[in-house]
Amino acid sequence: MLGRHYLTKIVRGLLTIWIIVTFTFIALNLSGDPVDALVGDQASPEVIAHYREKFGLDRPLWQQYLAYLGSIAQGDFGLSLSDQQPAVSLIAAALPHTLRLGLLAFSVGLLLGIGLGIVAALNRNRPIDRFVMSFAVLGFSLPNFFLGILLILLFSLHWRLLPSSGDATIWHLILPAVTLGTHFAGTFARFTRSAMLEVLNKQYVVAARAKGVPRPRRVLWHALPNAAIPIITIIGLKLGDLVAGSIIVETVFAVPGVGRLLVNAVTSRDFALVQAILIMVSITMILANLAVDVIYTLIDPRMRAARAES
Amino acid sequence: MTGMTIAEPGEGKNTLLAVEDLTVGFRTARGYADVLHAVSFRVEQGRTTCVVGESGSGKSVTCQAILGLVPRNGRRTGGRILFAGMDLAAADEATLERIRGRGIGMVFQDPLGSLNPLHTVGAQLRETLRLHTDLSELQRQKRALDLLAMVGIPEPEQRLASYVHQFSGGMAQRIMIAMALACEPQLLIADEPTTALDVTIQAQILDLLNRLKAELGMAILFITHDLGVVAEMADTVVVMRHGRVVETGPAARVLSAPEAPYTQTLLAAMPRLDVAAPVYRQRSAR
Ligand SMILES: Nc1ncnc2c1ncn2[C@@H]1O[C@H](COP(=O)(O)OP(=O)(O)OP(=O)(O)O)[C@@H](O)[C@H]1O
Ligand SMILES: [Mg+2]
């Protein structure tokens, strides 16, 4: 049954979230006392004790852990240690910034990457192919912070064409989106190229040509959907990179998104906020995984059949 | 008589396809090499020409070259391919696209691999019709149903909505034949269409092709390495080896009195000569 397939996936997803919650709990507890970071090392023992009690940090670890699991299960991620607001509302305020930048960067990367990958595959081993692939390798291997700073130096400081800080207007979004998008374009171009090369040599593409199907239709209707299956797998996997990339890019370009929130939360040992963000990220990843799975079944009748059987 | 009658110029009143001095080479890691050397033969209207030869003799490359489908690392360096008064070797891609699927249909050895796994069989059949006819959407669907019925597929409506993974090899080959014949081409090229199939299915497909040939009056260029199949199908035989035509002539003559030593070896090596012989007698009696 289809329902059972997705039920398994969801249960597995919840399990993953639980592991992540536990892991961050342990890691953050090992890395130091959040109250120290909050009040500074000049604070009196009474002040420290007050805060420890207030956040429940004076209780044994296992109690803290269970209490935390309990409130998370109810959707309560606690108060941010540094500014006393609910962690969820801080994230909610930052999320639109991240989504806007992330979606734009992802679309840029996807369209550019898939387009370039197709062009490269159709011109295999010709100069265009080599050029595109050099670009892909460069885009893929340049670190985000390096490309971001390079673009700021050129477009903001040298030519003074684009703003480099914040995300108030679409003009502000161009440089960060290009920075983040270039990385994805590089990845997708390489995968699209190899997936297309494989599919273009399939018998059904040859057969399509033998019955008079013109090349654009062969590429877009016969080859691309078949190549899309491995490409979509990569898209699912690369969403993790999007999160990692946006942390860097938001910091470089001073975009008030979730990435920057996370960096600040980690530096100030904002226990509750860090956990809330990590959980949100993992839920996103799990949802993305589900979405990839659904898209598979939409594209591929064999998957539909297999899912319906299992 | 000898195969000379086939190659005689001026003889070709009923010639549908004339391949003349076709030369094709491939560039590989080990350098450039010709794999077809001045291949010449003819296909008469409404007749079946079988090309036989061992693996690697250039049968498939010959088929590919006729439709301009030689892989990218290959090149036709000489010769003419005259089809219905036109030289396909000199035709541009747009012209070839009009010939493919309309003037000349083609089926391949691997029917399950020849159908796109992500589109329904019906969508792929209608695609062929849309490319080459101006039938309406409704007429295309109707014609697709008729075509499936023509190749002997039961429950055609349901089958049109199915995907290739739901078909057996024999069924898929019937679909491919239906698709190749959708626009009633004058010539059907079949490159080992039964090699991948069970023996019983193979016989059914051969019967189907012979029936359709009679019904539609088309010519067939049939590639095989099986002389038993040749005996059953061929009016004319072209024997190839190492990219050269070593013998060509009427099937009856080539099978009973082969001239080229290679053909003689082929016939001697044939395990089922005793089965093929009666079939051949039947044919020569015509
Ligand atoms: N794409 C290619 N690149 C390089 N060489 C090729 C290519 N296609 C075919 N050849 C070579 O051309 C020769 C003829 O191949 P072809 O496929 O026409 O043989 P065939 O007679 O169809 O054999 P089979 O019975 O195995 O199908 C072979 O030596 C083969 O290696
Ligand atoms: Mg072959």
XYZ file of C-alpha atoms and ligand atoms in Angstrom:
628
model
C 0.000 0.000 0.000
C 1.079 3.522 -0.777
C 0.011 4.739 2.671
C 2.167 2.186 4.404
C 5.205 3.203 2.399
C 4.871 6.799 3.504
C 4.010 5.821 7.064
C 7.331 3.974 7.265
C 9.081 7.024 5.908
C 7.442 9.319 8.439
C 8.231 7.046 11.357
C 11.817 6.866 10.186
C 11.831 10.657 9.954
C 10.593 11.049 13.523
C 13.253 8.640 14.668
C 15.862 10.746 12.913
C 14.579 13.861 14.658
C 14.783 12.132 18.020
C 18.386 11.113 17.359
C 19.240 14.664 16.360
C 17.578 16.136 19.459
C 19.478 13.726 21.669
C 22.742 14.275 19.882
C 22.581 18.067 20.066
C 21.574 17.832 23.694
C 24.657 15.807 24.490
C 26.999 17.819 22.313
C 25.884 21.152 23.690
C 26.099 19.946 27.264
C 29.607 18.678 26.715
C 30.753 21.910 25.154
C 30.250 24.111 28.207
C 27.799 25.790 30.527
C 25.394 28.166 28.754
C 24.989 30.335 31.845
C 28.698 31.164 31.831
C 28.334 32.544 28.370
C 25.183 34.416 29.285
C 26.298 36.253 32.391
C 30.017 36.469 31.768
C 32.764 35.305 34.121
C 32.468 38.336 36.439
C 29.040 37.292 37.720
C 28.511 36.334 41.305
C 27.706 32.721 42.252
C 24.209 33.818 43.327
C 23.411 35.243 39.914
C 24.684 32.113 38.249
C 22.668 29.904 40.551
C 19.592 32.012 39.866
C 19.890 31.504 36.137
C 20.689 27.835 36.506
C 17.514 27.339 38.434
C 15.493 29.491 36.090
C 16.446 27.397 33.041
C 16.294 24.133 34.919
C 20.033 23.618 34.510
C 20.446 22.672 38.152
C 18.544 19.469 37.716
C 20.256 16.168 36.783
C 20.965 15.788 33.082
C 18.495 12.997 32.496
C 15.708 15.109 33.987
C 16.646 18.017 31.773
C 16.633 15.634 28.840
C 13.213 14.181 29.563
C 11.718 17.571 30.262
C 13.121 18.826 27.010
C 11.772 15.889 25.014
C 8.393 16.425 26.609
C 8.124 20.069 25.712
C 9.409 19.504 22.187
C 6.733 16.896 21.699
C 4.238 19.646 22.550
C 5.833 22.041 20.100
C 7.457 24.110 22.817
C 11.098 24.716 22.052
C 11.707 26.875 25.083
C 12.902 30.432 25.477
C 15.997 31.749 23.877
C 18.581 32.142 26.605
C 19.910 35.452 25.352
C 16.758 37.492 24.750
C 14.016 35.549 26.509
C 11.791 35.227 23.457
C 10.362 31.883 22.407
C 12.888 30.184 20.136
C 10.131 29.421 17.669
C 9.227 33.048 17.146
C 12.848 34.024 16.586
C 13.064 31.357 13.929
C 9.743 32.401 12.432
C 11.052 35.946 12.087
C 14.266 34.816 10.405
C 12.789 32.111 8.202
C 11.301 34.301 5.429
C 14.741 35.829 4.806
C 16.316 32.408 4.500
C 13.525 31.015 2.362
C 13.633 33.920 -0.057
C 17.377 33.724 -0.484
C 17.431 29.943 -0.489
C 14.660 29.543 -3.037
C 16.175 32.156 -5.318
C 19.631 30.615 -5.062
C 18.253 27.139 -5.534
C 16.254 28.150 -8.613
C 19.266 29.892 -10.086
C 21.377 26.836 -9.404
C 18.780 24.439 -10.735
C 17.955 26.244 -13.968
C 21.540 27.201 -14.708
C 22.901 23.821 -13.672
C 20.405 21.692 -15.566
C 20.552 23.956 -18.604
C 24.333 23.927 -18.700
C 24.411 20.192 -18.036
C 22.160 19.524 -21.030
C 24.205 21.804 -23.260
C 27.400 20.066 -22.150
C 25.942 16.601 -22.726
C 24.718 17.493 -26.199
C 28.179 18.819 -27.076
C 30.183 16.129 -25.421
C 33.956 16.618 -25.675
C 33.565 19.751 -27.735
C 34.937 23.109 -26.563
C 31.520 24.196 -25.195
C 31.440 21.069 -23.052
C 34.926 21.708 -21.696
C 34.085 25.332 -20.984
C 30.857 24.497 -19.174
C 32.502 21.760 -17.163
C 35.368 24.037 -16.133
C 32.776 26.485 -14.882
C 31.005 23.674 -13.051
C 34.120 22.455 -11.311
C 35.042 26.005 -10.377
C 31.563 26.786 -9.045
C 31.491 23.536 -7.179
C 34.884 23.875 -5.554
C 35.041 27.611 -4.753
C 34.117 27.997 -1.081
C 30.983 30.088 -0.601
C 32.690 32.631 1.638
C 35.461 33.120 -0.907
C 33.139 33.650 -3.849
C 30.908 35.878 -1.720
C 33.781 38.132 -0.681
C 35.115 38.169 -4.232
C 31.738 39.284 -5.576
C 31.452 41.969 -2.875
C 34.914 43.259 -3.724
C 34.098 43.433 -7.429
C 30.452 44.431 -7.615
C 30.006 46.446 -4.433
C 33.357 48.003 -3.678
C 35.077 48.235 -7.058
C 32.244 48.824 -9.529
C 29.666 49.954 -6.962
C 26.869 48.231 -8.850
C 25.138 46.201 -6.160
C 24.580 46.437 -2.405
C 26.443 43.900 -0.304
C 24.621 43.892 2.996
C 21.104 42.885 4.025
C 18.224 41.741 1.859
C 15.907 44.732 1.735
C 15.383 44.684 -2.040
C 15.804 42.279 -4.923
C 19.088 44.071 -5.727
C 20.395 43.071 -2.340
C 19.545 39.462 -3.073
C 21.511 39.218 -6.316
C 24.997 38.776 -4.906
C 24.118 36.291 -2.146
C 21.838 34.328 -4.488
C 24.537 34.169 -7.155
C 27.100 33.105 -4.570
C 24.934 30.311 -3.258
C 23.451 29.459 -6.664
C 26.824 29.083 -8.359
C 27.708 26.279 -6.025
C 24.518 24.407 -6.895
C 24.784 25.171 -10.575
C 28.198 23.519 -10.544
C 26.895 20.429 -8.829
C 23.741 20.112 -10.928
C 25.589 20.751 -14.173
C 27.916 17.848 -13.516
C 25.147 15.477 -12.555
C 22.834 16.566 -15.330
C 25.582 16.101 -17.872
C 26.389 12.564 -16.815
C 22.726 11.597 -16.394
C 21.898 13.007 -19.831
C 24.861 11.325 -21.474
C 23.727 8.009 -20.153
C 20.110 8.492 -21.144
C 20.872 9.914 -24.591
C 22.568 6.632 -25.464
C 19.554 4.576 -24.454
C 17.834 2.520 -27.066
C 14.547 4.397 -26.669
C 16.195 7.684 -27.585
C 17.719 6.057 -30.665
C 14.320 4.537 -31.459
C 12.688 7.950 -31.082
C 15.161 9.378 -33.536
C 14.518 6.477 -35.906
C 10.833 7.377 -36.027
C 11.521 10.983 -36.846
C 11.353 12.747 -33.493
C 13.293 16.032 -33.799
C 16.143 16.675 -31.434
C 14.561 19.226 -29.081
C 11.696 16.865 -28.381
C 14.042 13.914 -28.034
C 16.025 15.798 -25.438
C 13.135 17.297 -23.500
C 10.421 14.650 -23.743
C 12.347 11.415 -24.117
C 15.683 11.975 -22.401
C 15.234 14.627 -19.707
C 12.470 12.933 -17.673
C 14.612 9.804 -17.514
C 17.672 11.800 -16.528
C 15.553 13.623 -13.946
C 15.461 10.622 -11.637
C 19.149 10.762 -10.646
C 19.070 14.568 -10.783
C 16.195 14.709 -8.302
C 18.082 12.391 -5.976
C 20.945 14.864 -5.997
C 18.584 17.773 -5.419
C 17.296 16.034 -2.306
C 20.799 15.395 -1.055
C 21.977 18.913 -1.860
C 19.291 20.572 0.248
C 21.615 19.923 3.173
C 24.264 21.934 1.400
C 21.744 24.698 0.940
C 21.374 24.960 4.700
C 25.122 24.856 5.253
C 25.696 27.304 2.412
C 23.127 29.766 3.631
C 24.785 29.897 7.050
C 27.959 31.133 5.384
C 26.302 33.345 2.822
C 23.936 34.972 5.313
C 26.862 35.779 7.519
C 28.979 37.190 4.684
C 26.124 39.303 3.312
C 24.560 40.168 6.681
C 21.197 38.654 5.791
C 19.087 38.317 8.964
C 18.094 34.731 8.252
C 18.103 31.445 10.109
C 21.725 30.779 9.178
C 22.921 33.893 10.890
C 20.607 33.244 13.799
C 22.252 29.853 14.207
C 25.755 31.297 14.131
C 24.807 33.836 16.812
C 23.041 31.195 18.871
C 26.096 28.960 18.809
C 28.506 31.741 19.775
C 26.313 32.801 22.685
C 25.627 29.159 23.681
C 21.930 29.749 23.258
C 21.050 26.169 23.986
C 17.321 26.294 23.285
C 17.677 28.271 20.091
C 20.384 26.043 18.642
C 18.314 22.965 19.274
C 15.204 24.498 17.837
C 17.064 25.471 14.674
C 18.655 22.069 14.282
C 15.304 20.384 14.680
C 13.749 22.719 12.159
C 16.539 21.971 9.712
C 16.107 18.248 10.167
C 12.354 18.475 9.683
C 13.029 20.391 6.486
C 15.407 17.708 5.317
C 12.941 14.961 6.110
C 10.167 16.782 4.292
C 12.473 17.336 1.341
C 13.176 13.637 1.347
C 9.479 12.863 1.294
C 8.960 15.360 -1.504
C 11.711 13.698 -3.548
C 10.004 10.396 -2.976
C 6.658 11.739 -4.133
C 8.268 13.273 -7.224
C 9.846 9.918 -8.082
C 6.459 8.281 -8.123
C 5.029 11.102 -10.198
C 7.740 10.704 -12.826
C 8.288 6.978 -12.883
C 5.450 4.491 -13.358
C 7.753 1.638 -12.275
C 8.215 3.310 -8.887
C 4.483 3.814 -8.642
C 3.979 0.129 -9.265
C 6.664 -0.863 -6.763
C 5.255 1.467 -4.088
C 1.745 0.203 -4.647
C 2.934 -3.370 -4.218
C 5.049 -3.035 -1.100
C 20.711 -17.196 -61.901
C 23.342 -15.241 -60.081
C 23.133 -12.235 -57.854
C 24.307 -10.046 -60.721
C 20.744 -9.258 -61.747
C 20.314 -7.361 -58.502
C 23.279 -5.091 -58.958
C 22.659 -4.458 -62.657
C 22.005 -0.758 -63.265
C 18.885 0.119 -65.188
C 17.244 -2.961 -63.829
C 15.702 -1.090 -60.906
C 12.210 -0.283 -62.050
C 10.801 -1.763 -58.885
C 13.757 -0.802 -56.781
C 12.652 1.011 -53.639
C 16.026 1.335 -51.984
C 19.422 1.165 -53.624
C 22.481 1.244 -51.432
C 25.526 1.991 -53.549
C 29.135 1.784 -52.433
C 28.237 2.692 -48.876
C 31.372 3.241 -46.822
C 31.255 4.011 -43.119
C 34.079 4.314 -40.625
C 34.381 4.784 -36.886
C 36.805 6.751 -34.833
C 37.709 4.809 -31.707
C 40.423 4.859 -29.093
C 42.493 2.727 -31.426
C 42.126 5.136 -34.307
C 39.917 5.425 -37.337
C 38.769 2.338 -39.202
C 36.230 1.633 -41.930
C 33.635 -0.931 -40.918
C 31.636 -0.844 -44.165
C 33.532 -1.084 -47.426
C 31.539 -0.059 -50.515
C 28.421 -1.981 -49.545
C 25.863 -2.226 -52.348
C 22.488 -3.928 -52.552
C 18.902 -3.257 -53.497
C 15.526 -3.651 -51.918
C 12.632 -4.221 -54.287
C 9.180 -2.824 -53.676
C 6.979 -5.177 -51.681
C 9.761 -7.723 -51.246
C 11.808 -8.875 -48.286
C 15.551 -8.536 -48.439
C 17.463 -10.320 -45.740
C 20.932 -9.226 -44.713
C 22.825 -12.073 -43.070
C 26.278 -12.228 -41.612
C 28.172 -12.993 -38.484
C 28.297 -10.664 -35.523
C 30.270 -7.528 -36.297
C 29.889 -7.878 -40.066
C 28.264 -4.446 -40.285
C 24.571 -5.278 -40.587
C 23.401 -2.824 -37.961
C 25.697 -0.064 -39.136
C 24.221 -0.510 -42.619
C 20.707 0.011 -41.230
C 21.822 3.021 -39.220
C 23.494 4.560 -42.257
C 20.338 4.223 -44.362
C 18.382 6.413 -41.936
C 21.306 8.677 -41.086
C 21.518 7.218 -37.588
C 25.217 6.372 -37.501
C 26.523 7.122 -33.981
C 28.462 10.296 -33.443
C 31.900 8.738 -33.616
C 31.088 7.263 -37.014
C 31.037 8.848 -40.429
C 29.774 7.896 -43.860
C 32.650 8.623 -46.175
C 31.190 7.462 -49.443
C 28.310 6.032 -51.370
C 24.696 6.795 -52.146
C 21.469 5.683 -50.551
C 18.707 6.063 -53.088
C 15.255 5.811 -51.610
C 12.190 6.571 -53.696
C 14.279 8.688 -56.026
C 16.079 10.638 -53.316
C 19.670 10.309 -52.105
C 19.348 9.952 -48.339
C 23.119 10.141 -47.991
C 22.988 13.710 -49.232
C 19.801 14.685 -47.378
C 19.837 17.105 -44.469
C 18.559 16.233 -40.992
C 15.169 17.881 -41.530
C 14.540 15.797 -44.646
C 15.680 12.655 -42.891
C 13.321 13.404 -40.009
C 10.445 13.393 -42.479
C 11.561 10.070 -43.976
C 12.147 8.379 -40.620
C 8.959 6.828 -39.340
C 7.044 7.845 -42.432
C 8.815 6.589 -45.540
C 10.915 4.108 -43.619
C 9.951 2.512 -40.312
C 12.413 0.722 -38.119
C 12.285 -1.890 -35.379
C 15.170 -3.030 -33.247
C 16.489 -6.093 -31.524
C 15.584 -4.944 -28.016
C 11.868 -4.069 -27.972
C 11.686 -3.499 -24.215
C 14.573 -1.054 -24.415
C 13.116 0.687 -27.458
C 10.108 2.037 -25.596
C 10.471 4.956 -23.247
C 9.756 3.679 -19.723
C 8.218 6.945 -18.511
C 5.578 7.484 -21.178
C 2.602 5.306 -21.954
C 2.756 3.154 -25.030
C -0.215 5.105 -26.360
C 1.558 8.435 -25.953
C 4.501 7.108 -27.930
C 2.301 5.713 -30.680
C 0.334 8.939 -30.953
C 3.602 10.844 -31.001
C 4.574 9.093 -34.230
C 1.202 9.911 -35.750
C 1.418 13.526 -34.682
C 4.860 13.891 -36.204
C 3.898 12.616 -39.622
C 0.165 13.035 -40.134
C -2.380 15.760 -39.566
C -4.851 13.527 -37.820
C -6.748 15.107 -34.955
C -6.198 14.035 -31.372
C -9.283 11.846 -31.571
C -8.315 10.298 -34.879
C -4.842 9.552 -33.554
C -6.295 7.683 -30.615
C -8.564 5.747 -32.946
C -5.699 4.947 -35.286
C -3.529 3.847 -32.362
C -6.262 1.415 -31.333
C -6.526 0.084 -34.879
C -2.760 -0.348 -35.048
C -2.684 -2.422 -31.876
C -5.495 -4.549 -33.205
C -3.559 -4.926 -36.465
C -0.510 -6.348 -34.690
C -2.701 -8.687 -32.661
C -2.713 -7.077 -29.237
C -5.796 -7.879 -27.173
C -7.539 -5.206 -25.090
C -5.888 -2.410 -27.047
C -7.551 0.358 -25.054
C -6.041 -0.835 -21.826
C -2.704 -1.519 -23.496
C -2.423 2.029 -24.830
C -2.549 3.312 -21.268
C 0.143 0.878 -20.116
C 3.861 1.353 -19.696
C 6.595 -0.777 -21.172
C 7.388 -2.475 -17.872
C 3.948 -4.046 -18.074
C 4.755 -5.783 -21.378
C 6.537 -8.963 -22.346
C 9.255 -8.834 -25.002
C 6.966 -10.267 -27.659
C 4.181 -7.798 -26.857
C 6.629 -4.909 -26.843
C 7.929 -5.968 -30.247
C 4.371 -5.981 -31.581
C 4.025 -2.442 -30.240
C 7.261 -1.440 -31.940
C 6.029 -2.929 -35.203
C 2.738 -1.077 -34.828
C 4.676 2.123 -34.235
C 6.987 1.546 -37.184
C 4.009 0.908 -39.449
C 1.822 3.686 -38.042
C 2.332 5.902 -41.075
C 2.341 3.036 -43.578
C 5.951 3.344 -44.677
C 7.073 1.848 -47.954
C 10.001 0.183 -46.234
C 10.362 -1.482 -42.871
C 13.864 -2.016 -41.560
C 13.952 -4.735 -38.926
C 17.310 -5.197 -37.222
C 17.212 -8.667 -35.673
C 13.673 -8.091 -34.383
C 13.295 -11.596 -33.006
C 16.771 -12.354 -31.654
C 15.830 -11.384 -28.118
C 12.594 -13.378 -28.122
C 11.592 -16.970 -27.324
C 11.419 -19.322 -30.264
C 7.623 -19.549 -30.283
C 7.240 -15.785 -29.966
C 9.839 -15.414 -32.700
C 7.711 -17.490 -35.064
C 4.649 -15.377 -34.249
C 6.488 -12.150 -34.967
C 7.812 -13.492 -38.279
C 4.286 -14.560 -39.267
C 3.007 -11.137 -38.296
C 5.621 -9.407 -40.436
C 4.850 -11.623 -43.419
C 1.138 -10.990 -43.037
C 1.583 -7.221 -42.741
C 3.931 -7.180 -45.678
C 1.229 -8.765 -47.805
C -1.529 -6.545 -46.392
C 0.304 -3.259 -46.627
C 2.450 -4.046 -49.653
C 5.595 -2.747 -48.010
C 9.164 -3.878 -48.516
C 11.175 -5.281 -45.626
C 14.883 -5.034 -45.021
C 15.368 -7.793 -42.516
C 18.609 -8.198 -40.603
C 19.416 -11.526 -39.053
C 22.237 -13.933 -38.447
C 19.860 -16.871 -38.477
C 19.656 -18.656 -41.819
C 16.500 -20.437 -40.685
C 14.841 -17.046 -40.462
C 16.246 -16.130 -43.856
C 14.626 -19.201 -45.360
C 11.308 -18.203 -43.896
C 11.388 -14.512 -44.759
C 13.629 -13.652 -47.654
C 12.948 -13.009 -51.301
C 16.470 -11.725 -51.701
C 19.536 -12.405 -49.584
C 22.540 -10.188 -48.975
C 25.425 -11.948 -47.267
C 27.864 -9.697 -45.422
C 31.218 -10.338 -43.880
C 33.768 -7.936 -42.409
C 31.838 -4.967 -43.750
C 31.618 -6.248 -47.324
C 28.826 -7.816 -49.318
C 30.179 -11.223 -50.262
C 27.119 -12.509 -52.074
C 23.678 -11.365 -53.052
C 20.867 -13.057 -54.938
C 17.397 -14.553 -54.781
C 16.893 -16.428 -51.539
C 16.137 -19.703 -53.245
C 19.341 -19.634 -55.203
C 21.620 -18.404 -52.413
C 20.309 -20.982 -49.974
C 20.463 -23.913 -52.381
C 23.515 -23.077 -54.442
C 25.656 -20.563 -52.588
C 28.509 -19.175 -54.646
C 30.706 -17.430 -52.132
C 32.811 -19.742 -49.969
C 31.710 -17.790 -46.907
C 28.034 -18.413 -47.650
C 28.817 -22.088 -48.100
C 30.489 -22.167 -44.683
C 27.516 -20.366 -43.160
C 25.085 -22.855 -44.628
C 27.219 -25.803 -43.627
C 27.374 -24.494 -40.066
C 23.636 -24.098 -39.886
C 22.234 -26.466 -37.284
C 18.716 -26.576 -38.658
C 19.352 -27.026 -42.348
C 16.912 -29.919 -42.376
C 14.160 -27.572 -41.210
C 15.084 -24.772 -43.528
C 15.264 -26.895 -46.654
C 11.550 -27.733 -46.969
C 10.658 -24.132 -46.366
C 12.945 -23.125 -49.155
C 11.400 -25.706 -51.536
C 8.008 -24.212 -50.832
C 9.236 -20.812 -51.784
C 11.035 -21.796 -54.959
C 7.862 -23.472 -56.149
C 6.149 -20.101 -56.314
N 29.543 3.214 -32.256
C 30.553 2.449 -32.720
N 31.835 2.798 -32.478
C 32.848 2.045 -32.930
N 32.699 0.932 -33.641
C 31.457 0.529 -33.917
C 30.307 1.259 -33.466
N 29.205 0.621 -33.898
C 29.624 -0.458 -34.568
N 30.976 -0.515 -34.597
C 31.778 -1.553 -35.243
O 31.304 -1.752 -36.530
C 31.349 -3.128 -36.853
C 30.009 -3.570 -37.349
O 29.094 -3.489 -36.289
P 27.569 -3.862 -36.447
O 26.901 -3.473 -35.189
O 27.031 -3.294 -37.706
O 27.623 -5.444 -36.556
P 26.395 -6.432 -36.760
O 26.616 -7.103 -38.051
O 25.120 -5.702 -36.588
O 26.632 -7.444 -35.579
P 25.573 -8.142 -34.600
O 25.108 -9.362 -35.291
O 26.389 -8.454 -33.406
O 24.497 -7.147 -34.338
C 31.805 -3.855 -35.632
O 33.165 -4.166 -35.774
C 31.624 -2.862 -34.537
O 32.628 -3.026 -33.564
Mg 23.606 -5.698 -35.109
